[in-house]
Coordinates of C-alpha atoms in Angstrom, one line a residue:
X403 CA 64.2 50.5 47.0
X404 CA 61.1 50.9 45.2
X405 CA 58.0 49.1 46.3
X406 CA 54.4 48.5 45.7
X407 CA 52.2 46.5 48.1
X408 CA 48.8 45.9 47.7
X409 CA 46.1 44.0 50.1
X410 CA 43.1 42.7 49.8
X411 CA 41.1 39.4 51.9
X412 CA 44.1 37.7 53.1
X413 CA 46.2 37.8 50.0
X414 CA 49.2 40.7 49.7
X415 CA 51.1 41.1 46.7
X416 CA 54.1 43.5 46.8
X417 CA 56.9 44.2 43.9
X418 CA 59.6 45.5 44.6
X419 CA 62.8 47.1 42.9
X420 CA 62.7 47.1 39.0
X421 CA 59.6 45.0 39.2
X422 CA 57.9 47.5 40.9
X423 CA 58.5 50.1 38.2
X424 CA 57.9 47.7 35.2
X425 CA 54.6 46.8 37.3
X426 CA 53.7 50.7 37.9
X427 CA 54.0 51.7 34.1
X428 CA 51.4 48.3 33.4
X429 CA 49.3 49.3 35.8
X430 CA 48.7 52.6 34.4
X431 CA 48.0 51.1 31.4
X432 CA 45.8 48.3 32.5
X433 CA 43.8 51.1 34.3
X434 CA 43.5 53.5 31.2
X435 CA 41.9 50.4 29.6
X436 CA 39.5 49.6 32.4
X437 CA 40.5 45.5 32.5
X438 CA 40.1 45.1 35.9
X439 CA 36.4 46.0 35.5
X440 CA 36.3 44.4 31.9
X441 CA 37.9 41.2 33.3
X442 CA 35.1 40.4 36.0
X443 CA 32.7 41.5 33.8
X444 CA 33.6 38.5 31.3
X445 CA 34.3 41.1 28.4
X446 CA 35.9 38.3 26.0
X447 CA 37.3 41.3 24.2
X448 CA 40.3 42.0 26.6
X449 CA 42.8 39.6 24.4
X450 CA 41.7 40.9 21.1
X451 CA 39.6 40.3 18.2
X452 CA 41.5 36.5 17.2
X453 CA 40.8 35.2 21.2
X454 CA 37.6 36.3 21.7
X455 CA 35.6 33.4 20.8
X456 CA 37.8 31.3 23.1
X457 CA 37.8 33.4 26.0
X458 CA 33.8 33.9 25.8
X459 CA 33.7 30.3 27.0
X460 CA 36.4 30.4 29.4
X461 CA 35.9 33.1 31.9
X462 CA 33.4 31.4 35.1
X463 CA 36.8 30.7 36.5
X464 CA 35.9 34.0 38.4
X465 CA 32.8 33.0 39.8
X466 CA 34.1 29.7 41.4
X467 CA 34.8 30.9 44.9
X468 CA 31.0 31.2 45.3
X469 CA 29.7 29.0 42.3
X470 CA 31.3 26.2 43.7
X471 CA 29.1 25.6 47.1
X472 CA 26.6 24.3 44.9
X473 CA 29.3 20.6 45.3
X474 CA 29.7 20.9 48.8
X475 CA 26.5 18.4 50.0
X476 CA 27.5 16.1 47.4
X477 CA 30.9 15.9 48.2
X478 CA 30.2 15.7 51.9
X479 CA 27.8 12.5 50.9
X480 CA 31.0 11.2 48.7
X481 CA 33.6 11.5 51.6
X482 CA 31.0 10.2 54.5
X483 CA 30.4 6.9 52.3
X484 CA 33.9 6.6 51.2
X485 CA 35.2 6.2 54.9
X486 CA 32.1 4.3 56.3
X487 CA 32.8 1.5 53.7
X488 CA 36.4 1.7 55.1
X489 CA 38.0 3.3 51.9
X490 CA 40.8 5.7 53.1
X491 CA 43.3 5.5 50.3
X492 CA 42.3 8.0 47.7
X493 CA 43.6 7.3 44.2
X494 CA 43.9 10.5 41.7
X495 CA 43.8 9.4 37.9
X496 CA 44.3 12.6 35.9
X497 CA 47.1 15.2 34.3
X498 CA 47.6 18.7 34.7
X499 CA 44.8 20.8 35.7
X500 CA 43.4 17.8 36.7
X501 CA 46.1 16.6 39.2
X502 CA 48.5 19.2 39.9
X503 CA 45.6 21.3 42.2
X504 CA 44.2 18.8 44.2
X505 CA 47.7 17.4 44.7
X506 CA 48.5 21.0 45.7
X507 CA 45.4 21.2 47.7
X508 CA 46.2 17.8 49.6
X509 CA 50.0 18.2 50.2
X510 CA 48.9 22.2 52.0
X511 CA 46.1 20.5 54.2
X512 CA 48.3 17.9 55.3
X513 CA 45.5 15.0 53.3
X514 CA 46.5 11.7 51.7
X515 CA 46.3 11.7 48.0
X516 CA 47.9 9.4 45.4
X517 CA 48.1 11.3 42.4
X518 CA 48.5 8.9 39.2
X519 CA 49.8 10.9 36.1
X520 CA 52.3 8.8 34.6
X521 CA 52.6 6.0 32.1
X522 CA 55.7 4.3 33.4
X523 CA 54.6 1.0 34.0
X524 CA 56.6 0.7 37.3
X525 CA 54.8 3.3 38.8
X526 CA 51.3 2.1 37.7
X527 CA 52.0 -1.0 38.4
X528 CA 52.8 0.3 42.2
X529 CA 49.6 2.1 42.8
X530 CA 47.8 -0.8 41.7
X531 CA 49.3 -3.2 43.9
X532 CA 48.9 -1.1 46.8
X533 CA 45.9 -1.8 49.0
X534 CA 43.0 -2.0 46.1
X535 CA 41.1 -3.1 48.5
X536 CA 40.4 0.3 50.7
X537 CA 41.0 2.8 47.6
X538 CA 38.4 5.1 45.9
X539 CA 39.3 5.8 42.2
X540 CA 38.6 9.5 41.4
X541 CA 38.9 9.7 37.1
X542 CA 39.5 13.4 36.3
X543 CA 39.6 14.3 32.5
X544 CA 37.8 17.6 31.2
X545 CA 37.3 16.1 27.7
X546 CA 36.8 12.9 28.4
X547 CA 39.3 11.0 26.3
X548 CA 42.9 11.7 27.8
X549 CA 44.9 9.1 26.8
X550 CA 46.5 8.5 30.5
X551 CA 43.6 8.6 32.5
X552 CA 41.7 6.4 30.4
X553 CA 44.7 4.1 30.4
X554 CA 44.5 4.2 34.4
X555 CA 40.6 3.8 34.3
X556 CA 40.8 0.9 32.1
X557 CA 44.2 -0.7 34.9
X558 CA 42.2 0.0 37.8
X559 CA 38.5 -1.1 37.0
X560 CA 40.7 -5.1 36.0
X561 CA 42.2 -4.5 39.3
X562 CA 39.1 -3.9 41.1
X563 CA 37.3 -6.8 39.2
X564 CA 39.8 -9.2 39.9
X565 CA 39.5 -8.4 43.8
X566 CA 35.9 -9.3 43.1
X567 CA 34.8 -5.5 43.3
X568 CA 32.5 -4.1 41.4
X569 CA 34.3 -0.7 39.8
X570 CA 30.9 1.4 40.9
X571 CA 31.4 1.0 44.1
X572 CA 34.7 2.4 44.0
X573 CA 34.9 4.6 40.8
X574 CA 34.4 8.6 41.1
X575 CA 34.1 10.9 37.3
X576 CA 34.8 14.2 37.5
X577 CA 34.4 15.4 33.5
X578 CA 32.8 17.8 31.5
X579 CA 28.6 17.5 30.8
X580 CA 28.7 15.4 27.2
X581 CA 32.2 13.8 27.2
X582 CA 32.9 10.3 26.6
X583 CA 33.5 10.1 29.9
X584 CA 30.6 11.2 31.2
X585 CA 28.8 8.7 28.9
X586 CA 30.9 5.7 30.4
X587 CA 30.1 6.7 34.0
X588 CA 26.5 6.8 33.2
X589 CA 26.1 4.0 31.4
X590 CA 28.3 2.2 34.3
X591 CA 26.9 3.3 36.9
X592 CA 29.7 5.3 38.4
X593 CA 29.3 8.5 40.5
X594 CA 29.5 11.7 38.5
X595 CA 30.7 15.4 38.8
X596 CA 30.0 17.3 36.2
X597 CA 32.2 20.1 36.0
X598 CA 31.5 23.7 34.4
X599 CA 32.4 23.4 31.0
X600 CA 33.2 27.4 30.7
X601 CA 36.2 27.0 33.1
X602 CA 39.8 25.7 31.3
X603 CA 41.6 22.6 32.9
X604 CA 44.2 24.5 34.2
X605 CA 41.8 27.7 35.4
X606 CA 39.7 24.3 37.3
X607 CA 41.6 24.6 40.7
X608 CA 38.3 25.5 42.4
X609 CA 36.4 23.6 40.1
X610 CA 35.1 20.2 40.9
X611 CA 38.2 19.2 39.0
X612 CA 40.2 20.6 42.3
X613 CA 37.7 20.3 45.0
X614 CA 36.4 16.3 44.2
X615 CA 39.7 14.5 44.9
X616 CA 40.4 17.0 48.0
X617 CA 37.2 16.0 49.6
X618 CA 37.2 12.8 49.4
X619 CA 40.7 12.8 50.5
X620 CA 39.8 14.6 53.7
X621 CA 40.2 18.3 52.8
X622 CA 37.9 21.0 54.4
X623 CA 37.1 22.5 50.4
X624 CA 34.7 24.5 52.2
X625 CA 37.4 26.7 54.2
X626 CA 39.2 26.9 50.9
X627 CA 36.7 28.3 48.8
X628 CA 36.2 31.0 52.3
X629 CA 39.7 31.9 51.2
X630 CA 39.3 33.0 47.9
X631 CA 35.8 34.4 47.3
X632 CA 37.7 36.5 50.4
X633 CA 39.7 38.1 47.5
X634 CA 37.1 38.0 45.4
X635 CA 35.4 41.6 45.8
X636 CA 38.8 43.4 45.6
X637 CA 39.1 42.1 41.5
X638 CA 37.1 44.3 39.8
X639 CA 39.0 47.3 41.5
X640 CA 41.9 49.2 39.9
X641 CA 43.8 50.5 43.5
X642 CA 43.3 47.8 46.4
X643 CA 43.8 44.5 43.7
X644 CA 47.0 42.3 44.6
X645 CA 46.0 40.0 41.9
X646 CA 45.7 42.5 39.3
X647 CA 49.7 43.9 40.6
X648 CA 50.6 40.4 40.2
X649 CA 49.3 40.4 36.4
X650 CA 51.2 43.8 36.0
X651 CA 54.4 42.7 37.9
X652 CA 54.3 39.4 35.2
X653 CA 53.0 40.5 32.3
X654 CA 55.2 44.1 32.0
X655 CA 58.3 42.9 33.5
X656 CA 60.1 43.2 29.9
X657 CA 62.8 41.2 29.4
X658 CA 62.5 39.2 32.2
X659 CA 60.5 36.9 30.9
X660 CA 62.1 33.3 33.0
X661 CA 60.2 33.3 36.3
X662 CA 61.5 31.9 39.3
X663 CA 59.2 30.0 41.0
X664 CA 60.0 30.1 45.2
X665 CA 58.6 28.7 48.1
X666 CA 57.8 26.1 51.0
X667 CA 54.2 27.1 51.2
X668 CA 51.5 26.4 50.2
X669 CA 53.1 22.7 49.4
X670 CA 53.7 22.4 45.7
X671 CA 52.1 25.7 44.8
X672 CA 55.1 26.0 42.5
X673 CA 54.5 23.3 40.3
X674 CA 50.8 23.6 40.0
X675 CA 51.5 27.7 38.7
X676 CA 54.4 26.0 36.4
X677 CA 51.3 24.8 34.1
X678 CA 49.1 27.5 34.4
X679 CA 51.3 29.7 33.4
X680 CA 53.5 28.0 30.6
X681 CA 50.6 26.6 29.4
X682 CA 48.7 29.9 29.0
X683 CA 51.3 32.2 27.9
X684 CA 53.8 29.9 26.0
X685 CA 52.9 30.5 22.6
X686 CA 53.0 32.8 19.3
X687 CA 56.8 32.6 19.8
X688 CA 56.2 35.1 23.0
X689 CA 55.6 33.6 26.9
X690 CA 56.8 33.6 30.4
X691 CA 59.1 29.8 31.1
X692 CA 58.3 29.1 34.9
X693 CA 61.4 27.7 36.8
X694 CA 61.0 26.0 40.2
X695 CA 63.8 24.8 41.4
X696 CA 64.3 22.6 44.5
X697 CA 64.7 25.4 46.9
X698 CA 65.5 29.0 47.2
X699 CA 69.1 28.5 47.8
X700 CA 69.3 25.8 44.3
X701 CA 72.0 26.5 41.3
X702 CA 70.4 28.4 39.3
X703 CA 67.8 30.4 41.2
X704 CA 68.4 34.2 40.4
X705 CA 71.4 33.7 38.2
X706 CA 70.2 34.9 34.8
X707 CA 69.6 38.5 34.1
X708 CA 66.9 37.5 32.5
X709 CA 65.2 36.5 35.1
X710 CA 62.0 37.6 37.4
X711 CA 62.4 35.6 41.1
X712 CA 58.8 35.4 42.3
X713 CA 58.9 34.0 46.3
X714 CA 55.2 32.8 47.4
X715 CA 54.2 31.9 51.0
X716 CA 51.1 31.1 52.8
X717 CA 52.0 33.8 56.4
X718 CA 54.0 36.3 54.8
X719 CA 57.1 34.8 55.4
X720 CA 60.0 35.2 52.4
X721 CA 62.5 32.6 52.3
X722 CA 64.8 34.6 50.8
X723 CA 65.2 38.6 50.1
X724 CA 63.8 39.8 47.2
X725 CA 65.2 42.9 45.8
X726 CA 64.1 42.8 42.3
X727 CA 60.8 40.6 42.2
X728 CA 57.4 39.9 43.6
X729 CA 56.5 38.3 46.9
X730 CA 52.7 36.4 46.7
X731 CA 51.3 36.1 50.5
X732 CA 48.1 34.6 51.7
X733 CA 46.3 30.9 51.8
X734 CA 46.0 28.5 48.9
X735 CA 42.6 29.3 48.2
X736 CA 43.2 32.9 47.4
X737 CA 46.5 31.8 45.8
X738 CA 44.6 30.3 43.4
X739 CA 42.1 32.5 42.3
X740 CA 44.9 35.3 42.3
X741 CA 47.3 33.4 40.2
X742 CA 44.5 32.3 37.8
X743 CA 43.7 36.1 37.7
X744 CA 47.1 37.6 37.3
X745 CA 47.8 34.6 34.3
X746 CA 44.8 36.2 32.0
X747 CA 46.2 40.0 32.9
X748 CA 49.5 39.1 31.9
X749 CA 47.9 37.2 29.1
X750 CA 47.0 40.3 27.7
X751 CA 50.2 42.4 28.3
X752 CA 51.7 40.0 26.3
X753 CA 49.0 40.0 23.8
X754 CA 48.1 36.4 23.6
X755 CA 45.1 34.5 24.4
X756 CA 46.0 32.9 28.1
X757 CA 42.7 30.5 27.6
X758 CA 43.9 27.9 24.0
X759 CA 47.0 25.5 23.6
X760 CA 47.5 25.4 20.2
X761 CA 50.6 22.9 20.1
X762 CA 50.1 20.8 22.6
X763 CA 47.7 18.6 20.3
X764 CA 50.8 17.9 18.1
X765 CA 53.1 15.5 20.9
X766 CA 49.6 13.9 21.2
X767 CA 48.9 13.4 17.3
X768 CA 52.4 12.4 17.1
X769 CA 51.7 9.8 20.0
X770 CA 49.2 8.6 18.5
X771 CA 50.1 8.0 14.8
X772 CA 53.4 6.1 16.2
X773 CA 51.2 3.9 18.0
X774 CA 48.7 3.3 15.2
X775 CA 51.5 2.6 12.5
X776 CA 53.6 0.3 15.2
X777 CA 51.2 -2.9 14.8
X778 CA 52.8 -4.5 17.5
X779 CA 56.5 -4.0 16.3
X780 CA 59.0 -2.1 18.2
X781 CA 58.8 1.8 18.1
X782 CA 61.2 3.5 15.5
X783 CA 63.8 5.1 18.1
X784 CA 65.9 5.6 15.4
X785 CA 70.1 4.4 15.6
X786 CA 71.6 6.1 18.4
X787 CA 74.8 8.5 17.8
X788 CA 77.0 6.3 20.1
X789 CA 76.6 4.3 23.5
X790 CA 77.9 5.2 26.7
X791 CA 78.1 2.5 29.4
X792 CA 74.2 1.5 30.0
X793 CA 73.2 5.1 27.9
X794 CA 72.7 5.2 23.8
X795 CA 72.9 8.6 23.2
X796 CA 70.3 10.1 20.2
X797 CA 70.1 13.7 19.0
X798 CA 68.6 15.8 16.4
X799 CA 70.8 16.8 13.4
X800 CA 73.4 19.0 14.4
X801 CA 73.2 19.2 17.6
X802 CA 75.7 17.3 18.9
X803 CA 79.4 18.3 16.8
X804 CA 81.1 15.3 15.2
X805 CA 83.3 13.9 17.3
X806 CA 81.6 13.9 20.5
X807 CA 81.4 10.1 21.4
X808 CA 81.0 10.3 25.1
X809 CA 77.9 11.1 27.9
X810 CA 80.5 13.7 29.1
X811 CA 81.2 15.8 25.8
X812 CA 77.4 15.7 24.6
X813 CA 76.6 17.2 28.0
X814 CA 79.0 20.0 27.8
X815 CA 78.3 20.2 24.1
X816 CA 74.3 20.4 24.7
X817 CA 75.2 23.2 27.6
X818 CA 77.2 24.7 25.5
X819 CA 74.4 25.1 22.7
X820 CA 72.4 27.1 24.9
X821 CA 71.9 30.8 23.6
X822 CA 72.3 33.9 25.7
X823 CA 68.6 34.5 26.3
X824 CA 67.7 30.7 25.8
X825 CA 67.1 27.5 28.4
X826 CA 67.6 23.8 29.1
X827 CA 65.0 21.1 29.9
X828 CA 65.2 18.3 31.5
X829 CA 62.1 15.9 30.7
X830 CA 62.1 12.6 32.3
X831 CA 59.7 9.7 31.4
X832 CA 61.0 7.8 34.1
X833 CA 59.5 6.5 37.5
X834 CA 58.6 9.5 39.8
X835 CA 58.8 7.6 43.2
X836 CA 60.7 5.0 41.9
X837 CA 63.5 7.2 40.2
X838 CA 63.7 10.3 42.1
X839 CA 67.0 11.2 42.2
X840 CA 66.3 12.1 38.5
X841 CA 65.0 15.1 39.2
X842 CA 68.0 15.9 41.0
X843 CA 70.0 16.3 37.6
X844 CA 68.0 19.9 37.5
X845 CA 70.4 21.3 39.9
X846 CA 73.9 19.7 39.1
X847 CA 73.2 21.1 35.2
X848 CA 72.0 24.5 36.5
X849 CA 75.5 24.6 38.7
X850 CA 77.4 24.4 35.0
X851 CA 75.5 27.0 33.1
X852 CA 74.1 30.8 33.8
X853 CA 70.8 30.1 31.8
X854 CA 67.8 28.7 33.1
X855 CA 67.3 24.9 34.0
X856 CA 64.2 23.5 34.5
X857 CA 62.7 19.7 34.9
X858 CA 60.0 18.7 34.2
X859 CA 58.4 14.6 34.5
X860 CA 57.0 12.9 31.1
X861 CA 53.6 12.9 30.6
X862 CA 53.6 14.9 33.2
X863 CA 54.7 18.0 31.4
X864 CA 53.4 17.6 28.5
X865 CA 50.2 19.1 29.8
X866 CA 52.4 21.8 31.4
X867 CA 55.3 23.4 29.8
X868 CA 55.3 21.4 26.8
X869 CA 53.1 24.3 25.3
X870 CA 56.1 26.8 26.3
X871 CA 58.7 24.9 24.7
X872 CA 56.6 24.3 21.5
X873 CA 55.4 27.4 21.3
X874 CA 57.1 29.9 23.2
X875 CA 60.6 31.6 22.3
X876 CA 63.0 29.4 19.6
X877 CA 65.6 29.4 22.4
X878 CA 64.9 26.4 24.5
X879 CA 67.5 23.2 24.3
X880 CA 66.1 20.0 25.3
X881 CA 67.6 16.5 27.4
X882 CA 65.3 14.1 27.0
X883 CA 65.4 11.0 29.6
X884 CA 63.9 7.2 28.4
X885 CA 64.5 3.7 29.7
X886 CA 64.1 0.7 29.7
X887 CA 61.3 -1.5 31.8
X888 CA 62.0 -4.0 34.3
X889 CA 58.6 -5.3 33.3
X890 CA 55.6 -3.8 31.2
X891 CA 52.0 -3.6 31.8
X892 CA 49.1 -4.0 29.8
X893 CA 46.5 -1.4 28.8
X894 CA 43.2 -3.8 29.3
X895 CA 41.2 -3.1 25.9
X896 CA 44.5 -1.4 24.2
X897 CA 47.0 -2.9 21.4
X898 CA 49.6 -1.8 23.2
X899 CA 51.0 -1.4 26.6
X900 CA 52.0 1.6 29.2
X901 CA 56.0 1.4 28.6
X902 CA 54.9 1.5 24.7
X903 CA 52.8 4.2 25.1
X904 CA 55.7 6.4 27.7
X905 CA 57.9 5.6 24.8
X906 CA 55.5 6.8 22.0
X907 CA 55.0 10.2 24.4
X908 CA 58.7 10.7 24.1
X909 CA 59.4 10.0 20.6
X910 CA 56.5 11.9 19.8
X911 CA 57.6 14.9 21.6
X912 CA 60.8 14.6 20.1
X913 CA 59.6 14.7 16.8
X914 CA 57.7 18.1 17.6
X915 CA 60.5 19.8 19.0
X916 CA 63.2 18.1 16.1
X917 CA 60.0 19.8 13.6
X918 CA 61.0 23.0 14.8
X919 CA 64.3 22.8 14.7
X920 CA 65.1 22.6 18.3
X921 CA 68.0 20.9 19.7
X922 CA 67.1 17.9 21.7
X923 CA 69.5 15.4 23.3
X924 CA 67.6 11.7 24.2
X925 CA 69.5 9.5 26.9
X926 CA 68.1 6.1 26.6
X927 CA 69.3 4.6 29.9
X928 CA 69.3 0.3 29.5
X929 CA 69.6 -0.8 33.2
X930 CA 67.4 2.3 34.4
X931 CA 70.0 2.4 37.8
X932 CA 73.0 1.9 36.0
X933 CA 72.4 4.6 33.3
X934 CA 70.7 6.7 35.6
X935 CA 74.8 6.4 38.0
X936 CA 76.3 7.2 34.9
X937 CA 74.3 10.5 33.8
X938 CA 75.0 11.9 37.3
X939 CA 78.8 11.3 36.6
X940 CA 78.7 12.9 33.8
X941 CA 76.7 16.3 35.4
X942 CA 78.9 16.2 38.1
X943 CA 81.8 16.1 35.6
X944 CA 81.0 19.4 33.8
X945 CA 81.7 21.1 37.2
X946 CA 85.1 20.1 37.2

C-alpha cells in the first residue's frame, strides 16, 4: 500500500493508498509553485487575480499561535473575577466560527460550556431558566449584527435585569474593532475583546473568538496555543509540512470530493472542520461536502466511491483502518492551525477563494424580507402536498411524483431522487437537547441509500454547510425538518419572536435552494414528539 507520512511539532499527517498518490502529484505541484513559502508569506496572490483582494485581509490566521499571548493577562483577569463572584456557568451566544471552536475547545479539555446557537424557543428558553444567577454571558459575533446572537443578547440582558443584575457585570463581547457590537458594549459598559479583524470567522479558532469563551470556561488557552505555534515553523517548508500533505491529500483527491469526517478525539473536532471546510470551499458549483457521521462504524461511512474517509485523533490512535484516506494525529491546538492551513491549500487546488461566502447572505436576506413583509401575520408556509399523522408534507415543484400521499413514499421518493454523484441533507430547526433523537434520522436514511447523508441543526448550519449546498455542486437533495412550539418566546426590542424567526430561517432557506432548482422535501411535524415517532417509522420503513 502506498503511503506518505509527514511530521512536524506534534501533528503527523499520513495518506495512504490512492490518496497518497492523488496527494504526491499535488504536492509536486504545490511545490513547483512555491505556496508553502507564498502562503506564510501572506502572498494574497495564491487563489488568483478575482480573490486577491479578499484574501489580503484574511491571512493573520497564521500568526495566531504567537499573536494571540497578547489575550492571555486579560483573560486570566476575566476567568479570576468570573469565579470570585461565584459565576461558574459559562453561557456561549454565537454561530459558527464563533461557537463551534470553543465548544470544540471545551468538550477536548473536559470544561463546562453552554453553547447557545439556536432560535428554537424551547431551547432558549432552557438556557435562560437555568441558574442566571451564577452565569457569565460571553456575546461572540465578528460583525456585530448576527441576527441570533443579538436575539440572545437582547433574551439574556431581560433575564439578567429581571434577577435584579446589572448585564455589565455579567456580559462579555468578543467582536470585531468598529462593529455594532462593539459600539453597544462600549457604550454599556460591558467587557470587550476586540478581535483581529484580518482573521475569518471560521479561520478564528485561535482567535479571541476561540480562546475568550474557553478561558472563562476553565480552559488552559495558554497550553493550546503551545500546541500549535509547535507546528508553526514546519509551514513555510515544502518536505517536513503535515498540514501542507493534508491540503494536497484534500484538495487533489479528484473525484472524491465527499469527505468523511472520523473520530472520538479531539471532542467534536468533526463538526467544527464540517464548517471550515464547506464553508470555504462550497462554491462556484465546485467544493468538498464534509460528512460526519455518528461514529466510524455509522451507515454510510465509506460506502460511496465517491468518497475520501479522513480519521482524526489526538494520540495517533485510528479508530478504524484506513486504506484509501488520510489519518490527522496530534492535539487540538495544532489540529487547528493545520486544518485552517490545509482548507486555504486545497482552496487553491480547487481554484476558489477559501476566505468569501458569497451565498450564504441570500437565506439571511430571505429571512429577513419574510420577517419585514409578515407585520405580525402568520408566515407564508405555503399549502402542504398532503398530511401524514402529526406531519404536513411540503415540497418544491416536482419533486415529489403525483401520487405520493404518504411520509413513507415521499421518503423513498426523495431517496430515490438522489443522483449518482449527488447527496441528502438532513436540516433540522428543531430543539438540539430537547429533540435529539433527530439527529439520529442521519443514520437510518444513510442505511437506505449508497450516497452520502449528512445532518446538519438549523441555524446552526446555515453558517456551515449552507454555503456548500448553495453553492457547491447542483447534486444535493434536501429534507427539511420544522415544528411546531409548545410555547414561543419573545425577542425583547423585536416585532417578532424566536419560533417566528426559526421559521423565517427555514422558509428562507427553502426559498434559496427551491431558487436553484434543488429538490427540497419540508416535514412540518404538529405535536413535535408525535411527528417526530412517525418520521422514524417511516426511515425505518424504507429498510424493509
Amino acid at each position: 500500500m502506498t503511503s506518505n507520512q509527514v511530521r512536524a511539532g506534534q501533528l503527523t499527517v499520513e495518506a495512504r493508498g490512492a490518496a497518497a498518490e492523488a496527494a504526491g502529484s499535488a504536492l509536486k505541484s504545490l511545490s513547483r509553485d512555491g505556496v508553502a513559502a507564498r502562503l506564510t508569506a501572506k502572498d494574497a496572490g495564491l487563489w488568483g487575480p478575482a480573490a486577491a483582494d479578499e484574501a489580503a485581509i484574511r491571512l493573520n490566521w497564521l500568526d495566531l499561535p504567537r499573536s494571540s499571548r497578547a489575550l492571555l493577562p486579560e483573560l486570566t483577569r476575566s476567568a479570576s473575577d468570573a469565579r470570585a463572584a461565584g459565576l461558574d456557568r459559562v453561557v456561549l451566544a454565537g454561530m459558527g466560527g464563533s461557537s463551534l471552536a470553543p465548544e470544540v475547545i471545551a468538550a477536548d479539555r473536559g470544561a463546562e460550556l453552554v453553547t447557545l446557537d439556536t432560535t428554537d424557543p424551547g431551547q432558549v428558553r432552557r438556557v435562560l431558566a437555568e441558574g442566571v444567577r451564577r452565569t457569565a454571558l460571553v456575546v461572540s459575533s465578528k460583525s456585530g449584527g448576527t441576527i441570533e446572537t443579538d436575539s440572545h443578547r437582547r433574551a439574556f440582558e431581560a433575564a439578567f435585569r429581571e434577577a435584579g443584575i446589572d448585564p455589565a457585570e455579567r456580559v462579555t463581547v468578543v467582536t470585531d474593532p468598529g462593529s455594532p457590537l462593539a459600539e453597544l458594549a462600549d457604550e454599556r459598559g460591558y467587557r470587550t475583546f476586540l478581535a483581529d479583524p484580518k482573521v475569518g470567522g471560521r479561520y478564528s479558532a485561535l482567535s479571541a473568538f476561540g480562546l475568550v469563551p474557553s478561558a472563562l470556561a476553565g480552559v488552559d488557552v495558554e497550553a493550546l496555543l503551545d500546541e500549535a505555534e509547535a507546528l508553526a515553523p514546519s509551514l513555510d517548508t515544502e518536505t517536513e509540512n503535515p498540514a501542507l500533505l493534508l491540503g494536497a491529500a484534500l484538495g487533489g483527491f479528484g473525484g472524491h470530493d465527499k469527505v468523511v469526517l472520523t473520530g472520538d478525539s479531539p471532542a467534536g473536532l468533526g463538526d467544527w472542520i464540517e464548517q471550515l471546510v464547506a464553508e470555504s470551499t462550497g462554491k462556484d458549483g465546485t467544493g468538498l461536502l464534509p460528512v460526519v457521521p455518528e461514529s466510524a462504524s455509522a451507515p454510510g461511512t465509506v460506502a460511496a466511491p465517491d468518497t475520501h474517509h479522513v480519521v482524526f485523533s489526538s494520540d495517533g490512535t485510528a479508530p478504524v483502518a484506513v486504506t484509501d484516506g488520510t489519518v490527522v494525529s496530534g492535539p487540538l491546538g495544532a489540529q487547528f492551525l493545520a486544518w485552517e492551513y490545509a482548507t486555504a491549500v486545497a482552496g487553491r487546488l480547487l481554484g476558489i477563494d477559501p476566505f468569501n461566502q458569497p451565498n450564504v447572505q441570500e437565506s439571511k436576506d430571505n429571512t429577513r424580507r419574510l420577517l419585514e413583509g409578515s407585520d405580525g401575520a402568520p408566515l407564508p408556509e405555503g399549502s402542504p402536498r398532503f398530511v401524514d399523522g402529526d406531519v404536513r408534507v411540503h415540497a418544491t415543484a416536482d419533486t415529489l411524483p403525483g401520487g405520493v400521499d404518504d411520509l413513507d413514499a415521499a421518503l423513498r421518493a426523495l431517496l430515490g431522487s438522489v443522483p449518482e454523484s449527488g447527496y441528502l441533507a438532513v436540516m433540522a430547526y428543531l430543539d438540539r437537547d430537547g429533540e435529539p433523537t433527530a439527529a439520529e434520522l442521519r443514520s437510518g436514511l444513510a442505511a437506505s441509500t449508497p450516497r452520502p447523508v449528512t445532518f446538519g441543526w438549523g441555524p446552526r448550519f446555515l453558517h456551515s454547510t449552507g454555503q456548500y449546498h448553495k453553492g457547491g455542486p447542483a447534486n444535493g437533495v434536501f429534507l427539511q425538518i420544522t415544528g411546531e412550539h409548545s410555547g414561543d418566546l419573545e425577542i425583547p426590542g423585536r416585532p417578532y419572536t424566536f419560533g417566528e424567526l426559526q421559521l423565517a430561517q427555514a422558509l428562507g432557506d427553502f426559498g434559496a435552494l427551491e431558487a436553484r432548482g434543488r429538490p427540497v422535501v419540508r416535514l412540518h411535524l404538529g405535536d413535535r414528539a408525535a411527528g417526530l415517532t412517525r418520521v422514524h417509522e417511516a426511515v425505518e420503513a424504507l429498510r424493509r
